[in-house]
mmCIF file of C-alpha atoms and ligand atoms in Angstrom:
data_model
loop_
_atom_site.group_PDB
_atom_site.id
_atom_site.type_symbol
_atom_site.label_atom_id
_atom_site.label_comp_id
_atom_site.label_asym_id
_atom_site.label_seq_id
_atom_site.Cartn_x
_atom_site.Cartn_y
_atom_site.Cartn_z
ATOM 1 C CA MET A 1 76.647 -35.551 91.927
ATOM 2 C CA ARG A 2 75.354 -37.993 94.818
ATOM 3 C CA ILE A 3 73.233 -35.480 96.924
ATOM 4 C CA ARG A 4 72.684 -37.517 100.118
ATOM 5 C CA VAL A 5 69.502 -36.665 102.124
ATOM 6 C CA GLY A 6 68.639 -37.332 105.889
ATOM 7 C CA HIS A 7 65.218 -37.273 106.100
ATOM 8 C CA LEU A 8 64.316 -37.043 110.147
ATOM 9 C CA TYR A 9 61.495 -39.121 111.930
ATOM 10 C CA PRO A 10 59.717 -39.738 108.256
ATOM 11 C CA ASP A 11 57.598 -42.541 110.422
ATOM 12 C CA TYR A 12 56.373 -39.509 112.881
ATOM 13 C CA LEU A 13 56.417 -36.222 111.006
ATOM 14 C CA ASN A 14 54.723 -36.844 107.633
ATOM 15 C CA ILE A 15 51.325 -35.282 107.591
ATOM 16 C CA TYR A 16 50.321 -33.749 104.600
ATOM 17 C CA ALA A 17 52.578 -35.870 102.337
ATOM 18 C CA ASP A 18 55.623 -33.824 103.344
ATOM 19 C CA ARG A 19 57.324 -36.942 101.590
ATOM 20 C CA GLY A 20 56.299 -35.501 98.393
ATOM 21 C CA ASN A 21 59.000 -32.677 98.567
ATOM 22 C CA ILE A 22 61.455 -35.765 98.794
ATOM 23 C CA ALA A 23 59.905 -37.011 95.737
ATOM 24 C CA VAL A 24 60.452 -33.625 93.897
ATOM 25 C CA LEU A 25 64.030 -33.103 95.031
ATOM 26 C CA ALA A 26 64.729 -36.401 93.559
ATOM 27 C CA GLU A 27 63.015 -36.012 90.292
ATOM 28 C CA ARG A 28 64.562 -32.472 89.799
ATOM 29 C CA ALA A 29 67.692 -33.763 90.917
ATOM 30 C CA ARG A 30 67.291 -36.911 88.102
ATOM 31 C CA ALA A 31 66.566 -34.507 85.305
ATOM 32 C CA ARG A 32 70.063 -32.883 85.853
ATOM 33 C CA GLY A 33 71.821 -36.266 85.913
ATOM 34 C CA HIS A 34 72.403 -36.142 89.837
ATOM 35 C CA GLN A 35 71.121 -38.756 92.000
ATOM 36 C CA LEU A 36 69.361 -38.074 95.332
ATOM 37 C CA ASP A 37 70.437 -40.957 98.074
ATOM 38 C CA VAL A 38 67.568 -40.949 100.748
ATOM 39 C CA ARG A 39 68.270 -42.233 104.360
ATOM 40 C CA ALA A 40 65.751 -41.838 107.479
ATOM 41 C CA LEU A 41 67.370 -40.699 110.756
ATOM 42 C CA GLY A 42 64.819 -41.738 112.971
ATOM 43 C CA ILE A 43 64.818 -42.523 117.011
ATOM 44 C CA GLY A 44 68.248 -43.679 118.240
ATOM 45 C CA ASP A 45 70.022 -42.726 115.182
ATOM 46 C CA ALA A 46 73.456 -40.917 115.067
ATOM 47 C CA VAL A 47 73.659 -37.804 112.938
ATOM 48 C CA PRO A 48 76.336 -38.894 109.982
ATOM 49 C CA VAL A 49 78.075 -35.354 110.361
ATOM 50 C CA GLY A 50 79.984 -34.577 106.939
ATOM 51 C CA GLN A 51 78.014 -37.485 104.813
ATOM 52 C CA ILE A 52 74.436 -35.493 104.515
ATOM 53 C CA ASP A 53 74.005 -32.598 102.013
ATOM 54 C CA LEU A 54 70.573 -31.945 103.082
ATOM 55 C CA PHE A 55 68.519 -32.530 106.285
ATOM 56 C CA TYR A 56 64.798 -32.939 105.855
ATOM 57 C CA ILE A 57 62.043 -33.026 108.721
ATOM 58 C CA GLY A 58 58.208 -32.757 107.914
ATOM 59 C CA GLY A 59 55.073 -31.409 109.773
ATOM 60 C CA GLY A 60 53.383 -33.592 112.578
ATOM 61 C CA GLN A 61 50.731 -33.084 115.444
ATOM 62 C CA ASP A 62 51.890 -31.907 118.776
ATOM 63 C CA ARG A 63 51.587 -35.604 119.721
ATOM 64 C CA GLU A 64 54.277 -36.846 117.501
ATOM 65 C CA GLN A 65 56.317 -33.827 118.174
ATOM 66 C CA ALA A 66 56.567 -34.506 121.842
ATOM 67 C CA LEU A 67 57.156 -38.507 120.510
ATOM 68 C CA VAL A 68 60.642 -37.159 118.619
ATOM 69 C CA ALA A 69 61.462 -33.699 120.763
ATOM 70 C CA ARG A 70 63.515 -35.691 123.245
ATOM 71 C CA ASP A 71 65.564 -37.776 120.764
ATOM 72 C CA LEU A 72 66.273 -34.766 118.381
ATOM 73 C CA LEU A 73 67.838 -33.071 121.543
ATOM 74 C CA THR A 74 70.490 -36.089 121.414
ATOM 75 C CA LYS A 75 70.934 -35.214 117.664
ATOM 76 C CA ARG A 76 71.523 -31.478 118.541
ATOM 77 C CA ASP A 77 74.914 -30.842 118.372
ATOM 78 C CA GLY A 78 75.788 -32.958 115.360
ATOM 79 C CA LEU A 79 72.787 -31.165 113.721
ATOM 80 C CA HIS A 80 74.473 -27.696 114.581
ATOM 81 C CA ASP A 81 78.328 -29.323 113.779
ATOM 82 C CA ALA A 82 76.656 -30.340 110.158
ATOM 83 C CA VAL A 83 74.812 -26.802 109.271
ATOM 84 C CA GLU A 84 78.388 -24.814 110.397
ATOM 85 C CA ALA A 85 80.050 -27.304 107.868
ATOM 86 C CA GLY A 86 77.732 -25.980 104.881
ATOM 87 C CA ALA A 87 74.910 -28.767 105.103
ATOM 88 C CA ALA A 88 71.444 -27.166 104.122
ATOM 89 C CA PHE A 89 68.282 -28.053 105.887
ATOM 90 C CA LEU A 90 64.530 -27.811 105.002
ATOM 91 C CA ALA A 91 61.966 -27.674 108.021
ATOM 92 C CA VAL A 92 58.136 -27.657 107.649
ATOM 93 C CA CYS A 93 55.554 -26.992 110.505
ATOM 94 C CA GLY A 94 55.866 -29.149 113.304
ATOM 95 C CA GLY A 95 59.457 -29.802 112.422
ATOM 96 C CA TYR A 96 60.089 -25.828 111.723
ATOM 97 C CA GLN A 97 58.963 -25.295 115.227
ATOM 98 C CA LEU A 98 61.434 -27.579 116.775
ATOM 99 C CA LEU A 99 64.375 -26.063 114.797
ATOM 100 C CA GLY A 100 63.494 -23.197 117.024
ATOM 101 C CA ARG A 101 64.212 -22.543 120.776
ATOM 102 C CA SER A 102 61.302 -23.954 122.147
ATOM 103 C CA TYR A 103 57.897 -25.115 121.357
ATOM 104 C CA ARG A 104 54.906 -24.602 124.102
ATOM 105 C CA ASP A 105 52.138 -26.951 122.827
ATOM 106 C CA VAL A 106 48.586 -26.601 123.185
ATOM 107 C CA ALA A 107 48.326 -28.479 126.479
ATOM 108 C CA GLY A 108 50.854 -25.918 127.730
ATOM 109 C CA ASP A 109 53.728 -28.503 127.827
ATOM 110 C CA ASP A 110 57.294 -26.908 127.016
ATOM 111 C CA LEU A 111 59.135 -29.036 124.166
ATOM 112 C CA PRO A 112 62.716 -27.859 123.957
ATOM 113 C CA GLY A 113 63.629 -27.184 119.969
ATOM 114 C CA ILE A 114 67.386 -27.463 119.030
ATOM 115 C CA GLY A 115 67.867 -23.676 118.425
ATOM 116 C CA LEU A 116 68.888 -23.872 114.486
ATOM 117 C CA LEU A 117 66.745 -21.141 114.178
ATOM 118 C CA PRO A 118 66.261 -17.551 116.168
ATOM 119 C CA LEU A 119 62.920 -18.278 116.925
ATOM 120 C CA GLU A 120 60.512 -19.483 119.824
ATOM 121 C CA THR A 121 57.003 -20.762 119.030
ATOM 122 C CA VAL A 122 53.497 -20.770 121.685
ATOM 123 C CA ALA A 123 50.416 -22.564 120.173
ATOM 124 C CA GLY A 124 47.185 -20.288 120.560
ATOM 125 C CA GLU A 125 43.743 -21.387 120.740
ATOM 126 C CA ARG A 126 42.772 -20.423 116.983
ATOM 127 C CA ARG A 127 43.994 -22.665 114.323
ATOM 128 C CA MET A 128 45.743 -20.987 111.453
ATOM 129 C CA ILE A 129 44.496 -22.726 107.882
ATOM 130 C CA GLY A 130 44.429 -21.746 104.327
ATOM 131 C CA ASP A 131 46.345 -21.179 101.064
ATOM 132 C CA VAL A 132 49.161 -18.696 101.382
ATOM 133 C CA LEU A 133 51.222 -16.587 99.438
ATOM 134 C CA LEU A 134 54.402 -15.087 100.128
ATOM 135 C CA GLU A 135 56.789 -12.799 98.656
ATOM 136 C CA CYS A 136 60.385 -13.611 99.087
ATOM 137 C CA ALA A 137 62.375 -10.475 97.999
ATOM 138 C CA TRP A 138 65.749 -11.952 98.959
ATOM 139 C CA ALA A 139 64.802 -14.399 95.772
ATOM 140 C CA GLY A 140 62.717 -11.976 93.402
ATOM 141 C CA GLU A 141 60.061 -14.805 93.927
ATOM 142 C CA THR A 142 56.801 -15.709 95.496
ATOM 143 C CA LEU A 143 56.175 -18.815 97.484
ATOM 144 C CA ALA A 144 52.363 -20.640 97.336
ATOM 145 C CA GLY A 145 51.116 -23.084 99.665
ATOM 146 C CA PHE A 146 48.990 -24.140 102.505
ATOM 147 C CA GLU A 147 49.374 -23.805 106.059
ATOM 148 C CA ASN A 148 47.672 -25.358 109.114
ATOM 149 C CA HIS A 149 48.899 -24.550 112.645
ATOM 150 C CA ALA A 150 48.290 -23.503 116.092
ATOM 151 C CA GLY A 151 51.705 -22.729 116.778
ATOM 152 C CA ARG A 152 52.365 -18.737 116.907
ATOM 153 C CA THR A 153 55.877 -18.351 116.186
ATOM 154 C CA ILE A 154 58.106 -15.211 116.815
ATOM 155 C CA LEU A 155 61.065 -14.486 115.045
ATOM 156 C CA ASP A 156 64.262 -12.768 117.054
ATOM 157 C CA GLU A 157 64.507 -9.218 115.994
ATOM 158 C CA ASP A 158 67.389 -9.899 113.723
ATOM 159 C CA ALA A 159 66.111 -13.044 112.205
ATOM 160 C CA GLU A 160 65.298 -13.063 108.488
ATOM 161 C CA PRO A 161 61.776 -14.322 107.685
ATOM 162 C CA LEU A 162 61.523 -16.914 104.653
ATOM 163 C CA GLY A 163 59.020 -14.461 103.086
ATOM 164 C CA ARG A 164 56.398 -11.777 103.734
ATOM 165 C CA VAL A 165 52.776 -12.673 104.144
ATOM 166 C CA VAL A 166 50.668 -11.235 101.100
ATOM 167 C CA HIS A 167 47.965 -13.513 101.593
ATOM 168 C CA GLY A 168 47.300 -15.668 104.827
ATOM 169 C CA PHE A 169 48.331 -15.925 108.405
ATOM 170 C CA GLY A 170 52.470 -16.851 108.062
ATOM 171 C CA ASN A 171 54.338 -17.191 111.528
ATOM 172 C CA ASP A 172 51.664 -15.777 113.964
ATOM 173 C CA GLY A 173 49.065 -13.718 111.963
ATOM 174 C CA VAL A 174 50.152 -10.659 113.037
ATOM 175 C CA SER A 175 53.895 -9.975 112.102
ATOM 176 C CA GLY A 176 53.640 -10.243 108.373
ATOM 177 C CA CYS A 177 56.643 -12.719 108.211
ATOM 178 C CA GLU A 178 56.369 -16.396 107.237
ATOM 179 C CA GLY A 179 59.252 -18.948 108.130
ATOM 180 C CA CYS A 180 62.542 -18.234 109.092
ATOM 181 C CA ARG A 181 66.098 -18.573 106.793
ATOM 182 C CA ARG A 182 69.553 -18.536 108.115
ATOM 183 C CA GLY A 183 72.379 -19.588 105.671
ATOM 184 C CA ARG A 184 71.535 -22.941 103.979
ATOM 185 C CA VAL A 185 68.548 -23.646 106.785
ATOM 186 C CA TYR A 186 64.767 -22.813 105.618
ATOM 187 C CA GLY A 187 62.113 -23.384 108.003
ATOM 188 C CA THR A 188 58.173 -22.527 106.981
ATOM 189 C CA TYR A 189 55.012 -23.655 107.742
ATOM 190 C CA LEU A 190 54.222 -24.397 104.006
ATOM 191 C CA HIS A 191 53.258 -28.188 103.621
ATOM 192 C CA GLY A 192 53.518 -30.864 101.690
ATOM 193 C CA PRO A 193 53.074 -29.210 98.200
ATOM 194 C CA LEU A 194 55.641 -26.682 98.834
ATOM 195 C CA LEU A 195 58.217 -28.239 96.488
ATOM 196 C CA PRO A 196 55.714 -29.225 93.812
ATOM 197 C CA ARG A 197 54.135 -25.808 93.640
ATOM 198 C CA ASN A 198 57.361 -23.903 93.626
ATOM 199 C CA PRO A 199 59.981 -25.182 91.741
ATOM 200 C CA TRP A 200 62.536 -22.017 92.052
ATOM 201 C CA PHE A 201 62.367 -23.012 95.729
ATOM 202 C CA ALA A 202 63.089 -26.743 95.080
ATOM 203 C CA ASP A 203 65.862 -25.741 93.044
ATOM 204 C CA GLN A 204 67.265 -23.198 95.667
ATOM 205 C CA VAL A 205 67.838 -26.284 98.210
ATOM 206 C CA LEU A 206 69.141 -28.546 95.202
ATOM 207 C CA ALA A 207 71.579 -25.917 94.714
ATOM 208 C CA ASP A 208 72.543 -25.649 98.523
ATOM 209 C CA ALA A 209 72.665 -29.033 99.009
ATOM 210 C CA LEU A 210 74.999 -29.313 95.846
ATOM 211 C CA ALA A 211 77.208 -26.577 97.066
ATOM 212 C CA HIS A 212 78.013 -28.954 100.317
ATOM 213 C CA THR A 213 78.960 -31.809 98.065
ATOM 214 C CA GLY A 214 81.694 -29.417 96.753
ATOM 215 C CA GLY A 215 80.468 -30.304 93.114
ATOM 216 C CA GLU A 216 79.455 -28.064 90.710
ATOM 217 C CA THR A 217 75.869 -26.355 91.668
ATOM 218 C CA GLY A 218 74.617 -25.031 88.497
ATOM 219 C CA LEU A 219 71.345 -26.465 87.639
ATOM 220 C CA ALA A 220 69.866 -26.181 84.245
ATOM 221 C CA PRO A 221 66.400 -24.752 83.862
ATOM 222 C CA LEU A 222 63.739 -27.079 83.379
ATOM 223 C CA GLU A 223 60.328 -26.571 81.393
ATOM 224 C CA ASP A 224 58.202 -26.411 84.571
ATOM 225 C CA VAL A 225 54.723 -25.702 82.764
ATOM 226 C CA LEU A 226 52.508 -27.938 85.112
ATOM 227 C CA GLU A 227 54.639 -26.754 88.506
ATOM 228 C CA ARG A 228 54.154 -22.691 87.373
ATOM 229 C CA GLU A 229 50.187 -23.879 86.805
ATOM 230 C CA ALA A 230 50.013 -25.550 90.433
ATOM 231 C CA HIS A 231 51.601 -22.219 91.605
ATOM 232 C CA ASP A 232 49.603 -20.227 90.176
ATOM 233 C CA VAL A 233 46.266 -22.007 91.166
ATOM 234 C CA SER A 234 47.495 -21.910 94.607
ATOM 235 C CA ALA A 235 48.309 -18.359 94.315
ATOM 236 C CA ARG A 236 44.732 -17.776 93.138
ATOM 237 C CA ARG A 237 43.290 -19.740 95.916
ATOM 238 C CA ALA A 238 45.076 -17.681 98.643
ATOM 239 C CA ARG A 239 44.138 -14.397 96.775
ATOM 240 C CA ALA A 240 40.898 -15.219 96.981
ATOM 241 C CA ARG A 241 41.078 -15.513 100.468
ATOM 242 C CA GLY A 242 41.640 -12.028 100.774
ATOM 243 C CA GLY A 243 44.040 -9.783 102.604
ATOM 244 C CA ARG A 244 46.401 -10.664 105.713
ATOM 245 C CA ARG A 245 44.568 -12.425 108.569
HETATM 246 N N1 LIG B 1 51.760 -28.838 115.936
HETATM 247 C C1 LIG B 1 52.261 -27.723 115.359
HETATM 248 C C2 LIG B 1 50.810 -26.653 115.240
HETATM 249 O O1 LIG B 1 49.620 -26.930 115.315
HETATM 250 C C3 LIG B 1 52.408 -28.148 114.005
HETATM 251 C C4 LIG B 1 51.144 -28.677 113.024
HETATM 252 C C5 LIG B 1 51.367 -29.080 111.836
HETATM 253 O O2 LIG B 1 52.964 -29.631 111.767
HETATM 254 N N2 LIG B 1 50.596 -28.987 110.834
HETATM 255 O O3 LIG B 1 51.079 -25.632 115.473
#
């Protein structure tokens, strides 16, 4: 199968090598005989509704977020239509914030979001930085990663987090929630090494994208020896950091 990926603003939102997540998806697809076709969706580009199985948006500083926020609004309807038709979406950090309704940045400026996820974000003074370990009961798995954000994200009452914080700050440092999940849309603060360290989540995203292609969604298991080791190293670092902060 061909899995069509729309990478939003790769030139602006790519800190902590978020592009590495795409490389992982491509390799894991290839290992199962599928091909990942990645196209950039930059400023001024229309959303090719129906022709993208997975949208991806990475992290960025407030400055880069401000540069893309207005353009993202022009893509809002197309992205909503695509998601309603079953496309998958993975959003990391700065991109995650813009998938909510709004983001008030460190300077106090309000950036509009596209409301694909039921949440709002306001920047605080202290940055929340370090290794994170999450419990994802919905998948019976854990996610290990790294966070670095000033934004405090508040989920609506009925919103589903991506995971519960075991170690680290998560969305806001107090709720014990990290990320958000709605159907095939996932948002998280976990950066670049998210998919390299968490192969089950990479496969979840791939399976969701495959479901949109209408093809078979089963993914044969891979060995993942190094990947599991990377997860465990990261989880140990998060544990060494101690309890929730
Ligand atoms: N600018 C946002 C924040 O600090 C996002 C940062 C990021 O993507 N690392 O909250």
